[in-house]
C-alpha cells in the first residue's frame, strides 16, 4: 500500500493537498510518484502497524474545535499533545483496537503489560490515529476494553446485520468509514449484548464520532443507535428467520449466531442443526482462562490460590490438572501483582496441559516438541523433568523461538531446553537423533478455540481446510521419523473437526503400520488427544 493514492485505499476520489490541516499535513509524506493534477500520492507514516490503516481517518477527520480539547505535555516525548477529557478512554481504545484488528492485522487478545498490548501503548495508538489522547486507562477501563473488543469481534456479523438494517440503504453501510463502522459496532454491542443503558451508550458513541470524525458522523450514530434501542425495547429487532432450504437456514443461523456461513453449513451437516447451534452458543460465551503454577521455582498451586485470594480474584482449581487454576475475571490483577513477570505462573489453557499429560514427561526422558512456539507445552514438559532429561523445541519461526528461550530462563528450565529454528520436515530428514517422546501439536484451523480466539472465525476460509490436512499429513510423517523404537508420538490439535483429527490419525496408520493406538485412559480423566505408539 505504500505510495498508493487515497482513491486506491478507501475512497473513490483523491483529495487535494490543500484539503488537509497543518497537523494532518505533518502526518503525510509524499510518495516517490510525482504530483499529478494537484493531487498527491502519499502514505501515512509512523503508525506502527503493517498497513496504513489510518489514512482515511486522517483525511476525513473532523476539524476539532480548540475549546473541545486541552493541551498537555506528553511525559515521554516532551511535546505538546491534545487531551480530550470528554471521550471515554475505553471506547476510544476499543474503537482504535478494532480498527487495527480489521485493517492492520492486530489480535483481539487480552491487554497485558508487555509490547503492543499494554495500556500505555494502546493510548499511543489512539493519539496517532484520532489525533488526541484521553485520560489514562484504569483497571475498570482495561476490563471493559477486553470485553468490548472481544465481544464486538465475536458478534461482528450479527452487529453488521443490525447496522445495515437500520441504515437508509446498503450503500450507506458499504461506503461507511472504517472508524465510524467500529463506533457503531461498539454502540450496538453495548446496547444489545452488554445491557449498557441506551442513553449512556448513545451519548458516548455520538461524542467520539463527533470529535474523531465530524458532527455529521455523530448525527448518524445518534440516529442508528436510538432506533436500535427503541426496537430492542419493543422486542422487534430486525433479525432473519430460520426457514427455507438448507442454504437459507445456514445463512440465517450464521447471522443470528455470528459465524461464517461455511462453518455453519459444515457443522449442521456433520452435527445436526441443534448441536451446531449449541456449539455456536458456546463459541460466543465468555471464555475462562487458566494459570499454571511454576513448580520449578517452588511455587505450588496452593501458593497461587493463596495469592489469588489476597488479590480477591475469583477462581477455581482444575478438576484434571494439579498445577492449574481457572479464572473468568481478574487477569489484570494477576498481571499487576507481577506473578507472570516473575515467572511464578503462566497463562496456559487446561487443554494444553492435558496434551502434556498425555505425553507424560518423566525425569530422564528425551522429548521433542515439533511445532513448539510460543512454547507453553515445552515449558510445562521441561518443568516435569525435575532437571533430568531434555526437551528439544523446534519451530520455523525464529522470533517466537527467541521468546521461548527468554521465558525458559525466567521459569528456570533453560538448562533442559534446546531450541532449533527449522522446518520440521527438513529437520527430520537431516537429523539422526531419535527421541523417547515426540509431540506434534500441529497447525490447524483452530475451530475448537473460537471462544478464546474471537477473531479467528473471520480469518479462516473453507479452502484452508484442504491445505491444513495436507500439511498435517506431512508433519506427521516427519514427526514419526524422530520416534525411537518403542517410543511415543502424540498428535494434538486445537480443532474439533474430524478431518483434522480422527481422519488424519487413520490415514497415518495406513501409511505407517509400525505404529498403533495407545489409549489415553491412563493419562487423562477425560477425552484427550491421540497417543500413538510404535
GROMACS .gro file of N, CA, C and O in nm, residues 47-51 93 96-97 100-101 104-126 128 137 142 145:
model
  148
   47UNK      N    1   0.273   0.490   1.192
   47UNK     CA    2   0.151   0.432   1.250
   47UNK      C    3   0.184   0.312   1.337
   47UNK      O    4   0.120   0.287   1.437
   48UNK      N    5   0.282   0.233   1.298
   48UNK     CA    6   0.324   0.123   1.383
   48UNK      C    7   0.257  -0.008   1.353
   48UNK      O    8   0.268  -0.102   1.429
   49UNK      N    9   0.182  -0.020   1.244
   49UNK     CA   10   0.121  -0.146   1.207
   49UNK      C   11   0.164  -0.182   1.066
   49UNK      O   12   0.235  -0.108   0.999
   50UNK      N   13   0.116  -0.295   1.018
   50UNK     CA   14   0.167  -0.348   0.892
   50UNK      C   15   0.108  -0.281   0.769
   50UNK      O   16   0.156  -0.299   0.660
   51UNK      N   17   0.001  -0.207   0.784
   51UNK     CA   18  -0.053  -0.135   0.670
   51UNK      C   19  -0.103   0.000   0.717
   51UNK      O   20  -0.122   0.023   0.835
   93UNK      N   21  -1.004   0.356   2.298
   93UNK     CA   22  -0.909   0.247   2.279
   93UNK      C   23  -0.974   0.131   2.206
   93UNK      O   24  -0.915   0.071   2.115
   96UNK      N   25  -1.012   0.208   1.826
   96UNK     CA   26  -0.885   0.203   1.754
   96UNK      C   27  -0.833   0.061   1.746
   96UNK      O   28  -0.782   0.017   1.644
   97UNK      N   29  -0.848  -0.013   1.855
   97UNK     CA   30  -0.802  -0.153   1.852
   97UNK      C   31  -0.882  -0.233   1.750
   97UNK      O   32  -0.829  -0.316   1.676
  100UNK      N   33  -0.751  -0.162   1.418
  100UNK     CA   34  -0.625  -0.230   1.394
  100UNK      C   35  -0.646  -0.379   1.366
  100UNK      O   36  -0.574  -0.439   1.285
  101UNK      N   37  -0.742  -0.439   1.433
  101UNK     CA   38  -0.772  -0.580   1.409
  101UNK      C   39  -0.820  -0.600   1.266
  101UNK      O   40  -0.775  -0.690   1.195
  104UNK      N   41  -0.531  -0.375   1.023
  104UNK     CA   42  -0.387  -0.376   1.045
  104UNK      C   43  -0.330  -0.505   1.093
  104UNK      O   44  -0.211  -0.514   1.121
  105UNK      N   45  -0.413  -0.609   1.111
  105UNK     CA   46  -0.359  -0.739   1.149
  105UNK      C   47  -0.331  -0.756   1.296
  105UNK      O   48  -0.260  -0.849   1.334
  106UNK      N   49  -0.381  -0.667   1.382
  106UNK     CA   50  -0.363  -0.687   1.526
  106UNK      C   51  -0.452  -0.801   1.573
  106UNK      O   52  -0.536  -0.852   1.499
  107UNK      N   53  -0.437  -0.838   1.699
  107UNK     CA   54  -0.511  -0.951   1.753
  107UNK      C   55  -0.607  -0.907   1.864
  107UNK      O   56  -0.580  -0.812   1.937
  108UNK      N   57  -0.717  -0.980   1.876
  108UNK     CA   58  -0.816  -0.948   1.979
  108UNK      C   59  -0.785  -1.024   2.106
  108UNK      O   60  -0.868  -1.093   2.162
  109UNK      N   61  -0.661  -1.008   2.156
  109UNK     CA   62  -0.622  -1.081   2.275
  109UNK      C   63  -0.635  -0.993   2.399
  109UNK      O   64  -0.672  -0.878   2.392
  110UNK      N   65  -0.603  -1.051   2.512
  110UNK     CA   66  -0.610  -0.976   2.637
  110UNK      C   67  -0.505  -0.866   2.638
  110UNK      O   68  -0.394  -0.883   2.590
  111UNK      N   69  -0.542  -0.751   2.696
  111UNK     CA   70  -0.441  -0.649   2.720
  111UNK      C   71  -0.344  -0.702   2.825
  111UNK      O   72  -0.383  -0.763   2.923
  112UNK      N   73  -0.216  -0.679   2.804
  112UNK     CA   74  -0.118  -0.721   2.903
  112UNK      C   75  -0.015  -0.613   2.923
  112UNK      O   76  -0.024  -0.505   2.867
  113UNK      N   77   0.083  -0.641   3.005
  113UNK     CA   78   0.179  -0.538   3.043
  113UNK      C   79   0.294  -0.525   2.945
  113UNK      O   80   0.380  -0.440   2.961
  114UNK      N   81   0.299  -0.610   2.843
  114UNK     CA   82   0.413  -0.609   2.753
  114UNK      C   83   0.372  -0.567   2.613
  114UNK      O   84   0.260  -0.587   2.570
  115UNK      N   85   0.469  -0.511   2.539
  115UNK     CA   86   0.454  -0.489   2.396
  115UNK      C   87   0.333  -0.409   2.358
  115UNK      O   88   0.286  -0.321   2.428
  116UNK      N   89   0.277  -0.446   2.243
  116UNK     CA   90   0.170  -0.363   2.189
  116UNK      C   91   0.035  -0.390   2.253
  116UNK      O   92  -0.065  -0.332   2.215
  117UNK      N   93   0.030  -0.476   2.355
  117UNK     CA   94  -0.095  -0.495   2.428
  117UNK      C   95  -0.108  -0.405   2.548
  117UNK      O   96  -0.210  -0.405   2.614
  118UNK      N   97  -0.004  -0.329   2.583
  118UNK     CA   98  -0.007  -0.253   2.707
  118UNK      C   99  -0.102  -0.135   2.697
  118UNK      O  100  -0.127  -0.080   2.590
  119UNK      N  101  -0.155  -0.093   2.814
  119UNK     CA  102  -0.247   0.019   2.818
  119UNK      C  103  -0.187   0.147   2.765
  119UNK      O  104  -0.251   0.223   2.693
  120UNK      N  105  -0.060   0.174   2.800
  120UNK     CA  106   0.003   0.297   2.753
  120UNK      C  107   0.019   0.296   2.602
  120UNK      O  108  -0.001   0.397   2.534
  121UNK      N  109   0.059   0.182   2.548
  121UNK     CA  110   0.074   0.174   2.403
  121UNK      C  111  -0.060   0.187   2.332
  121UNK      O  112  -0.069   0.244   2.224
  122UNK      N  113  -0.165   0.131   2.394
  122UNK     CA  114  -0.297   0.143   2.333
  122UNK      C  115  -0.337   0.290   2.324
  122UNK      O  116  -0.394   0.334   2.224
  123UNK      N  117  -0.309   0.368   2.427
  123UNK     CA  118  -0.342   0.510   2.422
  123UNK      C  119  -0.255   0.583   2.319
  123UNK      O  120  -0.299   0.680   2.257
  124UNK      N  121  -0.132   0.537   2.300
  124UNK     CA  122  -0.048   0.595   2.197
  124UNK      C  123  -0.107   0.571   2.059
  124UNK      O  124  -0.102   0.657   1.971
  125UNK      N  125  -0.165   0.451   2.038
  125UNK     CA  126  -0.233   0.424   1.911
  125UNK      C  127  -0.352   0.518   1.893
  125UNK      O  128  -0.380   0.565   1.783
  126UNK      N  129  -0.426   0.544   2.002
  126UNK     CA  130  -0.538   0.637   1.994
  126UNK      C  131  -0.489   0.773   1.949
  126UNK      O  132  -0.548   0.837   1.861
  128UNK      N  133  -0.217   0.857   1.781
  128UNK     CA  134  -0.171   0.860   1.643
  128UNK      C  135  -0.285   0.848   1.543
  128UNK      O  136  -0.278   0.900   1.433
  137UNK      N  137  -0.602   0.482   3.099
  137UNK     CA  138  -0.690   0.370   3.132
  137UNK      C  139  -0.667   0.326   3.277
  137UNK      O  140  -0.552   0.311   3.320
  142UNK      N  141  -0.954  -0.117   3.147
  142UNK     CA  142  -0.886  -0.229   3.083
  142UNK      C  143  -0.979  -0.349   3.068
  142UNK      O  144  -0.981  -0.416   2.964
  145UNK      N  145  -1.227  -0.270   2.789
  145UNK     CA  146  -1.167  -0.282   2.656
  145UNK      C  147  -1.163  -0.428   2.614
  145UNK      O  148  -1.201  -0.464   2.502
   0.00000   0.00000   0.00000
